[in-house]
Coordinates of C-alpha atoms and ligand atoms in Angstrom, one line a residue:
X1 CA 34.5 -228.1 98.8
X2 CA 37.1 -229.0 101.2
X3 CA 36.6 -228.5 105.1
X4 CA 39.1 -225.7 104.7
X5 CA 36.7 -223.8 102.2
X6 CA 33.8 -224.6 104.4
X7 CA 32.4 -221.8 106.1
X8 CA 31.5 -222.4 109.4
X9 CA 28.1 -222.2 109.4
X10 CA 26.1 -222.2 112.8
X11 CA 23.7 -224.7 111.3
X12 CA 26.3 -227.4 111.1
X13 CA 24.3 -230.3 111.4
X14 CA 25.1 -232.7 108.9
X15 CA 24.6 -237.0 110.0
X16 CA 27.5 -238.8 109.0
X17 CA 26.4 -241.4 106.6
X18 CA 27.1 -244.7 107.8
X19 CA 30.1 -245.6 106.1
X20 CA 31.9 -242.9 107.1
X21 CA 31.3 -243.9 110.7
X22 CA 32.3 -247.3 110.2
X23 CA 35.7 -246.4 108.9
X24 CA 35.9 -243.8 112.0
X25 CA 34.9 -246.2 114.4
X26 CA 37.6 -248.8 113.0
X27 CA 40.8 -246.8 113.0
X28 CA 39.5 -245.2 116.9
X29 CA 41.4 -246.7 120.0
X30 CA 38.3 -246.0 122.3
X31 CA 35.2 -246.9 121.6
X32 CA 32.7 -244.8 119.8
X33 CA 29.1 -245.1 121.2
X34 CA 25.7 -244.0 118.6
X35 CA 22.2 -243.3 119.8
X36 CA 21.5 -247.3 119.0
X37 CA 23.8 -248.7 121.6
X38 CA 22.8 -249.9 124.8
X39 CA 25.2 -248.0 126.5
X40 CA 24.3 -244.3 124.6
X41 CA 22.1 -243.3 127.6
X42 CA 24.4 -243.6 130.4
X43 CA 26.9 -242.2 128.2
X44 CA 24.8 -238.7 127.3
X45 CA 24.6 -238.3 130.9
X46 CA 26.3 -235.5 132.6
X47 CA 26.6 -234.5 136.1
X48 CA 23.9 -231.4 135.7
X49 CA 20.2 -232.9 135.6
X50 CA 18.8 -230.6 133.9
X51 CA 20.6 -231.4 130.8
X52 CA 19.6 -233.6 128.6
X53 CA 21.5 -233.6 125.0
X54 CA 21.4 -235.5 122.4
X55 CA 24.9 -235.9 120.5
X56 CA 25.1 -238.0 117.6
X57 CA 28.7 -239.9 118.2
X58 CA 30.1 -239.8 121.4
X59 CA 33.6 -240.7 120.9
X60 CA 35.6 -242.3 124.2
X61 CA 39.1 -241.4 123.0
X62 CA 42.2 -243.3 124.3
X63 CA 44.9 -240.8 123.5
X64 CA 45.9 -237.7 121.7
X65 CA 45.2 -239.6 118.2
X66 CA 42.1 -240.4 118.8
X67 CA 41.5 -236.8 120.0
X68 CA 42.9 -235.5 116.7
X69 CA 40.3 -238.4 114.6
X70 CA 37.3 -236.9 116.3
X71 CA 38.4 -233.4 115.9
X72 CA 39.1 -233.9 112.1
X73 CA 35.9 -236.6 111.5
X74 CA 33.7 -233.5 113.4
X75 CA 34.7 -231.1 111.3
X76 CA 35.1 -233.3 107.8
X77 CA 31.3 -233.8 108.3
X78 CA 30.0 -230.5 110.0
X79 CA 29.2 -231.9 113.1
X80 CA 28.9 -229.3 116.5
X81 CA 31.6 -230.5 118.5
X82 CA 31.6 -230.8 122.6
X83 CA 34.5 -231.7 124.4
X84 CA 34.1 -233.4 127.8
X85 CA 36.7 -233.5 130.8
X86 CA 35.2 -234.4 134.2
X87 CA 31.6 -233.5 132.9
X88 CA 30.9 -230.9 135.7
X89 CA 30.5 -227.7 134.2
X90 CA 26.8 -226.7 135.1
X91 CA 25.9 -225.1 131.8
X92 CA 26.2 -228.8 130.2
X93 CA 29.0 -227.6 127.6
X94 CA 30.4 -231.0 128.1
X95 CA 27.2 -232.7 125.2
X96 CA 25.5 -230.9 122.2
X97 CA 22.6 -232.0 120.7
X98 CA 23.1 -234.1 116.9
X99 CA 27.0 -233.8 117.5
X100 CA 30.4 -235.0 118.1
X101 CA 31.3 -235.6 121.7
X102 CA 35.1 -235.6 122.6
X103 CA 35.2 -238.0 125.5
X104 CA 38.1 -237.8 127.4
X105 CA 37.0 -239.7 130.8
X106 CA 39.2 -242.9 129.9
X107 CA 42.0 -240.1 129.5
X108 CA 43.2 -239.9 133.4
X109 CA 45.8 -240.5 134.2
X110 CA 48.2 -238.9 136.4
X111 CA 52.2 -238.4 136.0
X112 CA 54.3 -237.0 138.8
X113 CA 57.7 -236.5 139.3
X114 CA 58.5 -235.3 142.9
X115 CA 62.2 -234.3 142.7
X116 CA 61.3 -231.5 139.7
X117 CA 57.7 -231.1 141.5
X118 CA 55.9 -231.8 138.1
X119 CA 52.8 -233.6 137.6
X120 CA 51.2 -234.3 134.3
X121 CA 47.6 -235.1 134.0
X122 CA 45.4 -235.9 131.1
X123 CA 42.9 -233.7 130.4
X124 CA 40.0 -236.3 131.4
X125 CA 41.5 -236.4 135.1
X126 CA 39.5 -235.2 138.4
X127 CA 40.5 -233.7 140.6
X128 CA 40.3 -236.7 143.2
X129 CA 42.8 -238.4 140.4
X130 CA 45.8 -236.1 140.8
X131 CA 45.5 -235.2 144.3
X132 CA 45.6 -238.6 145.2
X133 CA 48.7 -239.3 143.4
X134 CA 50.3 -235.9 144.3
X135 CA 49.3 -236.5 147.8
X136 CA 51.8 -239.6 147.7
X137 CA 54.6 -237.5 147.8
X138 CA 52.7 -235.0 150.2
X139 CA 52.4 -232.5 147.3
X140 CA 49.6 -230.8 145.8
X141 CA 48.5 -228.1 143.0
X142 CA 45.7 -226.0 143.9
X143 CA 42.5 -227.9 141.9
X144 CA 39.0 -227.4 143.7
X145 CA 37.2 -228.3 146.4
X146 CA 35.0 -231.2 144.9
X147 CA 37.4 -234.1 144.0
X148 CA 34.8 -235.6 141.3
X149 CA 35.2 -232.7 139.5
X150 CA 37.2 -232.3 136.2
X151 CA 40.8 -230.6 136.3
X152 CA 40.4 -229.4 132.9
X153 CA 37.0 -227.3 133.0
X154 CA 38.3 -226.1 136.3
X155 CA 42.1 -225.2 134.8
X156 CA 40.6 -223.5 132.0
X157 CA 38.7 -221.4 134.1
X158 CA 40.2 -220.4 136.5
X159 CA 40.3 -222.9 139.1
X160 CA 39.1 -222.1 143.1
X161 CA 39.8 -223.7 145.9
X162 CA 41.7 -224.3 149.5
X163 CA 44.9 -223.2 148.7
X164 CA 43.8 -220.0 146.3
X165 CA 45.1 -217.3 148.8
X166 CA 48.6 -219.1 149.2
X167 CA 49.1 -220.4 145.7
X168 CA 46.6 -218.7 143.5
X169 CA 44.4 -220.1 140.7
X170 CA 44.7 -223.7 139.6
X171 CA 45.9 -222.1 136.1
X172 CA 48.2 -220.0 138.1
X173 CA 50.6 -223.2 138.5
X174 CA 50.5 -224.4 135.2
X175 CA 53.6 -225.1 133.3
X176 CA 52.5 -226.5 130.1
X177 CA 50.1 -228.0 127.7
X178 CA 49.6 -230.2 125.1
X179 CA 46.3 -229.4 123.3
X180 CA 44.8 -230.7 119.1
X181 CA 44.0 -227.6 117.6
X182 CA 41.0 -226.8 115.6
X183 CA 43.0 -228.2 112.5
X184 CA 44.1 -231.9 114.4
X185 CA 47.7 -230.3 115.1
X186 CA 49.5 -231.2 118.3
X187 CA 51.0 -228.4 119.8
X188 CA 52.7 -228.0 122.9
X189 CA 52.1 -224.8 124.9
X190 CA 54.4 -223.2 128.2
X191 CA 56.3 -219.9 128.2
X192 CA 58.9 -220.7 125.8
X193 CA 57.0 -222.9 123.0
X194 CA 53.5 -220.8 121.4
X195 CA 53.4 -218.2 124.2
X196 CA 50.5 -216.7 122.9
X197 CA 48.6 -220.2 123.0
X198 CA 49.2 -220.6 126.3
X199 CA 48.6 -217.2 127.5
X200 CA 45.0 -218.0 126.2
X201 CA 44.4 -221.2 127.6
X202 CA 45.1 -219.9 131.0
X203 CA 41.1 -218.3 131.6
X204 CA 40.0 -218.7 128.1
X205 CA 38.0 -221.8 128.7
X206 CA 37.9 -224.3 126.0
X207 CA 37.9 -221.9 122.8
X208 CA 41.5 -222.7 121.9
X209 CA 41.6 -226.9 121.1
X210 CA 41.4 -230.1 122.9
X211 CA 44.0 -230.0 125.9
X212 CA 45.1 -233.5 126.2
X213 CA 47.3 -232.9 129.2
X214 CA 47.7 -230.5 131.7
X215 CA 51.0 -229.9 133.3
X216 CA 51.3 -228.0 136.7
X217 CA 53.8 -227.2 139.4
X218 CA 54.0 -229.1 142.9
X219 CA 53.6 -227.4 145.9
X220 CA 54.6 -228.4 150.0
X221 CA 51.0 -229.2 151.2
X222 CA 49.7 -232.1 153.9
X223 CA 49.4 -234.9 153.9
X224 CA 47.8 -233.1 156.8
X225 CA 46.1 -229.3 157.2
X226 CA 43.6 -227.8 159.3
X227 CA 40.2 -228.0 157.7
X228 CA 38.0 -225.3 158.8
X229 CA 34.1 -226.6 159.2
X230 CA 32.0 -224.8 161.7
X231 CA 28.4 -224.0 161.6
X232 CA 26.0 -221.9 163.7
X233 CA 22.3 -221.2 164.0
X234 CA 20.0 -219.1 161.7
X235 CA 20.5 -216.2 164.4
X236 CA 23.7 -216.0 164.0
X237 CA 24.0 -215.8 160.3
X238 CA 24.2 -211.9 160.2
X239 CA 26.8 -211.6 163.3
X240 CA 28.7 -214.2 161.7
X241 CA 29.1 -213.0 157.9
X242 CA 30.0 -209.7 159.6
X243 CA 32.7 -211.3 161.9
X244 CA 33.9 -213.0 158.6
X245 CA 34.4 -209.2 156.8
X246 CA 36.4 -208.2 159.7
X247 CA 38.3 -211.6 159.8
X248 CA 39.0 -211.2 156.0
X249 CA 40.9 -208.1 156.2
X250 CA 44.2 -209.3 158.0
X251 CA 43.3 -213.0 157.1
X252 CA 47.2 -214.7 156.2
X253 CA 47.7 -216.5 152.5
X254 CA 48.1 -219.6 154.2
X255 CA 44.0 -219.1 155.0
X256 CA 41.2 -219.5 152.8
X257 CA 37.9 -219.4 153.9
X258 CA 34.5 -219.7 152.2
X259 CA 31.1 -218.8 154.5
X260 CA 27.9 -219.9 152.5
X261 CA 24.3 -219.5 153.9
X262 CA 22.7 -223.1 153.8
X263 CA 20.0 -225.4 155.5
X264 CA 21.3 -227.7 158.2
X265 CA 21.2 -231.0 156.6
X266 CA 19.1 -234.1 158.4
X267 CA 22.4 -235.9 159.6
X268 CA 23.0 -237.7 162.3
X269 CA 26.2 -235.4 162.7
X270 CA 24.1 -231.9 163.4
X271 CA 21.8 -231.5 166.3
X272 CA 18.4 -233.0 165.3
X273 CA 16.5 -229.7 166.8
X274 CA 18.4 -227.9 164.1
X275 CA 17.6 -230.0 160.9
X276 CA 16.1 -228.3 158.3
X277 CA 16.9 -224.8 160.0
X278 CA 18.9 -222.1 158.2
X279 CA 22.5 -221.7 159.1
X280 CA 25.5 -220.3 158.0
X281 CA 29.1 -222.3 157.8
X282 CA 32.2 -221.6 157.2
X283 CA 34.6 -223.3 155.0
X284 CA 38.1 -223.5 155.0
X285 CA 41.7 -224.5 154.8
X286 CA 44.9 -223.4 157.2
X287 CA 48.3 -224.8 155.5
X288 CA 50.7 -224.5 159.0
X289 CA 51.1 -225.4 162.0
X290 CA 47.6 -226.5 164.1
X291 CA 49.0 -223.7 165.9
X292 CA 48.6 -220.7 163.4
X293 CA 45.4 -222.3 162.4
X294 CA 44.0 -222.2 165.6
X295 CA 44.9 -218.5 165.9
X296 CA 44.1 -217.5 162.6
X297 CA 40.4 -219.2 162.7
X298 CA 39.9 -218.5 166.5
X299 CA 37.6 -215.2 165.9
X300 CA 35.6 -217.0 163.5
X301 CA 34.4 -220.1 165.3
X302 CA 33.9 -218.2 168.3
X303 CA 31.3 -215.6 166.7
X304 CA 29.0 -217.0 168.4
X305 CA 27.6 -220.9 170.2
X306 CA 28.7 -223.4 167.3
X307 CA 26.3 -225.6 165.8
X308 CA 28.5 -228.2 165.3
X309 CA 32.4 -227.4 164.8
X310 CA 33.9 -230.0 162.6
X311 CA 37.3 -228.3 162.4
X312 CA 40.7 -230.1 163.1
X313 CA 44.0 -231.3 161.3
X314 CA 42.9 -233.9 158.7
X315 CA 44.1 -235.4 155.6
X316 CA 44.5 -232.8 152.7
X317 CA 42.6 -235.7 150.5
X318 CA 39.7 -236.0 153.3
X319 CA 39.5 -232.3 153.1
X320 CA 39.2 -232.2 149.5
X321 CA 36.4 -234.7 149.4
X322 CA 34.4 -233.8 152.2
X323 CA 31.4 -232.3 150.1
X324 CA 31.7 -234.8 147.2
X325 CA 27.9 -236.5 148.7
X326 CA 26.6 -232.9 148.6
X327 CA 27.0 -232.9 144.4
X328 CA 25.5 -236.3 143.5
X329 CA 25.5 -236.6 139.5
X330 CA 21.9 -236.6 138.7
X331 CA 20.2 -233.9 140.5
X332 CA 19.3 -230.2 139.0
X333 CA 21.7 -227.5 139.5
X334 CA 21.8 -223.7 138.4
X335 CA 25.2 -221.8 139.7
X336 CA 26.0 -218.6 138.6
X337 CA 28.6 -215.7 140.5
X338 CA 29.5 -212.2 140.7
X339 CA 33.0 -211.1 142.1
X340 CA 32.7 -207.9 144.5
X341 CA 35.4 -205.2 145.5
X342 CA 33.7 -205.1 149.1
X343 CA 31.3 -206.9 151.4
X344 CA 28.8 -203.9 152.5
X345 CA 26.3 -204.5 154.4
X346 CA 23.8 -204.3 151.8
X347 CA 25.7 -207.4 150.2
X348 CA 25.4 -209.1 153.3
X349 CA 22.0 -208.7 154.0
X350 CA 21.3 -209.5 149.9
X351 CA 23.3 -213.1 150.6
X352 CA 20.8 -212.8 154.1
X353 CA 17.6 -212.3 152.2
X354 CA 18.1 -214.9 149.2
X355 CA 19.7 -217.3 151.6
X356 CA 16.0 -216.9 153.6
X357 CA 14.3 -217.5 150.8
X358 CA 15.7 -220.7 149.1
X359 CA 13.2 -222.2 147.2
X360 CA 15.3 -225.3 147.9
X361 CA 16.4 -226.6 151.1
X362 CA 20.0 -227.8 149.3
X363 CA 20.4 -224.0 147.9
X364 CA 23.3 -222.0 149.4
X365 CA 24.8 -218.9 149.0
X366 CA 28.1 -218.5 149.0
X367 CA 31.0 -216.1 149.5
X368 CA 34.7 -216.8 148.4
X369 CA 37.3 -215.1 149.8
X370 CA 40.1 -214.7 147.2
X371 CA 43.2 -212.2 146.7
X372 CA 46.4 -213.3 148.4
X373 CA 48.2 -214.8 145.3
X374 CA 45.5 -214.8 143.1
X375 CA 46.0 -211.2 142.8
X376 CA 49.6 -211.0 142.7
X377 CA 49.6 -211.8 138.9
X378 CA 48.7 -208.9 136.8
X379 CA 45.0 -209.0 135.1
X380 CA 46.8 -209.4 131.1
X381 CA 49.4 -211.6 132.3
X382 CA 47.1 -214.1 131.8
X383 CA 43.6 -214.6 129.7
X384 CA 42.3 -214.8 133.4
X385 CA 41.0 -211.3 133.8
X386 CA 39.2 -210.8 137.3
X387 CA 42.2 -210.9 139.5
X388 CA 41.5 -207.9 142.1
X389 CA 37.8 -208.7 143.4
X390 CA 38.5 -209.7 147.3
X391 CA 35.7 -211.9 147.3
X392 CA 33.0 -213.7 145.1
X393 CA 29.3 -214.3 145.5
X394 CA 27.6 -217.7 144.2
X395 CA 23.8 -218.1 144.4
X396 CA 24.3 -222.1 144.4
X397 CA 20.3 -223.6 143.1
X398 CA 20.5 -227.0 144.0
X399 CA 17.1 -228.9 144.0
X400 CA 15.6 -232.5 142.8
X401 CA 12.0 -232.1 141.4
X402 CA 11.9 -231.1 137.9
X403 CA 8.4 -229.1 138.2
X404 CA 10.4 -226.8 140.6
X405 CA 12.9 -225.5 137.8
X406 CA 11.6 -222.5 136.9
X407 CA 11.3 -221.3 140.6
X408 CA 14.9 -222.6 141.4
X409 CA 16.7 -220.6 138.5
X410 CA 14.6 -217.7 138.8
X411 CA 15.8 -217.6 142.6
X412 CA 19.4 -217.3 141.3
X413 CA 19.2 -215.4 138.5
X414 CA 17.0 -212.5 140.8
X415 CA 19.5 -212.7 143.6
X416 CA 22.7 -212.0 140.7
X417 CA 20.6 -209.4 139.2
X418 CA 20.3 -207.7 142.4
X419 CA 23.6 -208.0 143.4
X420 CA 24.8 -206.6 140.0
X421 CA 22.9 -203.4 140.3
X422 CA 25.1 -202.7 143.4
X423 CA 28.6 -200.5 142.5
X424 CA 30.2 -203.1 143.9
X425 CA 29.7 -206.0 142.1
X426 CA 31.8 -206.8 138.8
X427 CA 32.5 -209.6 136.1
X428 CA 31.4 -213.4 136.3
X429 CA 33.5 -216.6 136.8
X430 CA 33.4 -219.1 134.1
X431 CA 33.4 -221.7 135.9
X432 CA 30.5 -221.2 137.7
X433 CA 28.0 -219.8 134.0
X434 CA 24.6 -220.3 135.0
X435 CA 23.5 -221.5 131.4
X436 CA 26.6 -219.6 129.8
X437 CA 24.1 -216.0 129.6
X438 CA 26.6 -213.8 130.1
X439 CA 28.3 -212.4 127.2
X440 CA 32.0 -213.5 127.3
X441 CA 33.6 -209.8 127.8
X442 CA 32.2 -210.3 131.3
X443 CA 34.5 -212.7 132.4
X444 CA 37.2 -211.7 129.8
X445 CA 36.7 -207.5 130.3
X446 CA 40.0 -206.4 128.6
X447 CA 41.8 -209.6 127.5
X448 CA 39.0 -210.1 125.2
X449 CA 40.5 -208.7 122.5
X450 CA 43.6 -210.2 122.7
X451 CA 41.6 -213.4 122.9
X452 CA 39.6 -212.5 119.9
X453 CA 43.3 -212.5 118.0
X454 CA 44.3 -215.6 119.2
X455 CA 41.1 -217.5 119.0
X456 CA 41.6 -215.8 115.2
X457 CA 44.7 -217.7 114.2
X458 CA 44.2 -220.9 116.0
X459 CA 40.1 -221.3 115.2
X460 CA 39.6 -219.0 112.5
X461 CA 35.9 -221.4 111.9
X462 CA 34.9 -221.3 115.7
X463 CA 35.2 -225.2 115.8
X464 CA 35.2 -224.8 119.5
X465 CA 32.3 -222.5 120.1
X466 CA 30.2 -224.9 122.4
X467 CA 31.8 -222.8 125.4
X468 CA 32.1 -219.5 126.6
X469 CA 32.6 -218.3 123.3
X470 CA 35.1 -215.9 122.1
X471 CA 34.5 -215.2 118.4
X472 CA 37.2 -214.9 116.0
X473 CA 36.8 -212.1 113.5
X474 CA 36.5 -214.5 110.5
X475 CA 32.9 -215.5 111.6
X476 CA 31.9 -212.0 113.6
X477 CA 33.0 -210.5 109.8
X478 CA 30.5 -213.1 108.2
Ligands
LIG501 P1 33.2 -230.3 131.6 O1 31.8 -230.1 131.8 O2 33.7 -231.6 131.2 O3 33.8 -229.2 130.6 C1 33.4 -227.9 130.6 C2 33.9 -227.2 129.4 O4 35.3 -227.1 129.5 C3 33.7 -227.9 128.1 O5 32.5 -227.5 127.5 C4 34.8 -227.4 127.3 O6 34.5 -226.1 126.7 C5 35.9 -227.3 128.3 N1 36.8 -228.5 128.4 C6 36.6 -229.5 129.2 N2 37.6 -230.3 129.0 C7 38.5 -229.8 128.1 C8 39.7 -230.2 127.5 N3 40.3 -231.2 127.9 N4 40.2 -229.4 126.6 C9 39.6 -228.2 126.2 N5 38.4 -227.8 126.7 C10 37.9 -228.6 127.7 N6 35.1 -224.5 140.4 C11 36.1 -223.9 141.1 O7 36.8 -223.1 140.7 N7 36.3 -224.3 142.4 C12 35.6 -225.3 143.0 O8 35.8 -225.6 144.2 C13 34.5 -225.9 142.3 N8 33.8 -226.9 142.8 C14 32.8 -227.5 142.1 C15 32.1 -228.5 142.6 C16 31.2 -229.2 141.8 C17 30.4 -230.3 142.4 C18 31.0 -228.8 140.5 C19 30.0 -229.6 139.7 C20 31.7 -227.8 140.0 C21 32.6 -227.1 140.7 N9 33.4 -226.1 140.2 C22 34.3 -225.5 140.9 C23 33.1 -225.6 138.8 C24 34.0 -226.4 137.9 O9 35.3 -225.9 137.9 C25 33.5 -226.3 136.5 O10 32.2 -226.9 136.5 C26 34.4 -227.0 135.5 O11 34.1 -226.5 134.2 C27 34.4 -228.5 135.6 O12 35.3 -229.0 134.7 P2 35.0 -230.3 133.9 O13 36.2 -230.7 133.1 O14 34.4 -231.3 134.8 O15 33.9 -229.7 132.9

């Protein structure tokens, strides 16, 4: 039977026989690592503790060929297939157990060209890689807000961070992709070459191929902005998250600010009287004058006696890495979100009460504000669906002791459950999965369809299923 004729059968889980791998390993430009190396280990590991997946070939690709050699040598010998960018997605979609792991980490680097305002990254890039070579030129496209983080889980997605209000999603400014498709082709996708492909790529996570590089437009930003970063005391969380609500509705684009309820951490930087208390912090970005920034975050960090107040201009690149020690690879993580048409006070008090009761002291919950651009683009005019929810909730489990699992994903998991039994919570962001629960019409809603056609022609055997899966009919009608 030839891989074409193959069904693709959810039990694919055949062990390449030796040979085979040889002749694979030999022809491969990176290296290819089995479960008898040294190095197989380290290499298994991702940046989410709390998985732990065994693949049988990780495969460090050097290029588009070798990308189209694993995707054909995966599928020539049934083999589940994972494709890893930065690593980061907390569901641990990046590794599969007894399969083929697409390694694109030695894939980063980073193209611009100023005078068009292009940059071109490969799809194993962070997002530390591309803003530090955009930032050369003082340009930027919006990535994240954790520069270890992979741009192409995050592109994908969605894509959140400080610049969302003014220039929308990270997928908002791409131009163009070059992705192997389930059947080793290399196909380019933008507006004017397979339309339909790159509708699809933009939101519909990896379901479509393996994106080798990511084109985006470049946009006037830093090298400086105002970073906001201002914290106050447990007492103040509720008249604070209220001042936020009424800050939110005539906040300006060139503003994006994200409050999260957290512990203050045991640094030298916070008042030692406060560590370990629970606080609440707002997060943000002002791209303009210090001026306008000063005005347009003046209500907010004068809700109350600061904490600490850590605002002020800074680099765009220190602004973007300024939680990257909050996230360190290794430790056990459970995120899962819930966009919401309105903050009520019974959200606020929810994000109050679960924030209170952290069963871990690194917990947070957190509340994005989005709109601004993100909603000027039409919810089918990309596969990105949610594009008209002001504001996103994240209950954000973070702990280290392995014995404490249960109690740490329980504590998210309750606090979205809550939240979703109130009329104004909605839809999911894929980017932040939990352990990829939710069924993928609620982060798709009405594109999923469309998807499903899509995901038809280019997949038809679901060879990229380790994701949030949309499933073509050919294997639905099975
Ligand atoms: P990976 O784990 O490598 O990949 C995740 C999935 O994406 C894979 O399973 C695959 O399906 C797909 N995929 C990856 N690479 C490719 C590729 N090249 N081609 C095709 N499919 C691919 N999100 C935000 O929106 N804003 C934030 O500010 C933000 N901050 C974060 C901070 C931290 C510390 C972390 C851990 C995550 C954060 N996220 C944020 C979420 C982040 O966007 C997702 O975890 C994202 O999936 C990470 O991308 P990655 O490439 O590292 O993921």
């Amino acid at each position: 039977m030839s891989s074409h004729e193959r069904p693709p059968a959810d039990n694919r889980r055949s062990t390449p026989v030796p040979e085979a791998l040889d002749a694979f390993a030999d022809a491969f430009g990176g290296e290819v690592l089995l479960p008898s190396d040294e190095e197989y280990d380290e290499a298994r590991r991702i940046w989410n503790g709390m998985i732990d997946k065994r693949p049988a070939v990780i495969a460090y690709c050097s290029g588009t060929a070798d990308v189209v050699a694993a995707v054909r040598f995966a599928r020539e010998h049934d083999l589940p297939l994972a494709v890893r960018g930065g690593g980061h997605n907390v569901a641990g979609t990046a590794v599969c157990d007894d399969g083929l792991v697409v390694d694109l980490s030695a894939m980063d680097g980073v193209f611009v060209d100023p005078d068009a305002r292009r940059v071109r990254a490969q799809g194993g890039a962070t997002l530390g890689d591309v803003d530090r070579e955009t930032q050369l030129f003082g340009l930027a496209t919006p990535l994240g807000v954790v520069s270890d983080t992979g741009i192409a889980g995050l592109t994908l997605n969605g894509g959140l961070g400080h610049l969302r209000r003014e220039y929308g999603l990270s997928l908002d400014s791409l131009t163009s992709v070059e992705l192997v498709t389930a059947d080793g082709s290399v196909l380019k996708a933008s507006d004017d070459e397979n339309p339909d492909l790159f509708w699809a790529v933009r939101g519909g996570g990896g379901n479509f191929g393996v994106v080798t590089s990511f084109e985006y437009e470049l946009h006037a930003v830093g090298p400086a902005v105002f970073g906001l970063f201002v914290w106050f005391r447990g007492d103040d969380v509720t008249a604070a998250l209220r001042a936020f609500r009424d800050y939110s509705a005539g906040a300006s684009r060139e503003a994006s600010v994200l409050p999260f309820y957290a512990t203050v951490p045991e640094l030298d930087e916070f008042p030692e009287d406060a560590w370990g208390e629970s606080a609440v912090a707002f997060l943000g970005c002002y791209d303009g004058s210090t001026e306008d920034a000063e005005a347009e975050f003046e209500a907010l960090r004068t809700v109350a006696d600061p904490l600490v107040d850590f605002s002020g201009v800074m680099a765009y690149t220190e602004l973007q890495s300024m939680l990257d020690e909050d996230y360190p690879d290794g430790l056990r993580y459970y995120w899962k979100s819930s966009y919401v048409t309105d903050l009520t006070d019974e959200v606020l008090d929810l994000v109050v009460r679960y924030g209170e009761e952290r069963p871990s002291p690194l917990s947070t919950v957190d509340i994005w504000h989005l709109g601004g651009a993100i909603s000027d683009v039409a919810p089918d005019e990309t596969a990105f669906w949610h594009r008209d929810a002001p504001f996103m909730v994240t209950f954000e489990a973070n702990w280290e002791a392995p014995e404490t699992d249960d109690a740490n994903v329980a504590w998210a998991r309750n606090g979205l459950a809550e939240l979703r039994e109130m009329d104004v919570a909605a839809g999911a962001y894929g980017n932040f999965p939990g352990f990829g629960e939710d069924p993928a019409r609620t982060l798709f809603g009405d594109n999923y369809d469309r998807l499903v056609e899509i995901k038809t022609e280019y997949d038809p055997e679901n060879v990229f299923r380790l994701n949030q899966n949309v499933v073509p009919k050919t294997e639905s009608a099975r």
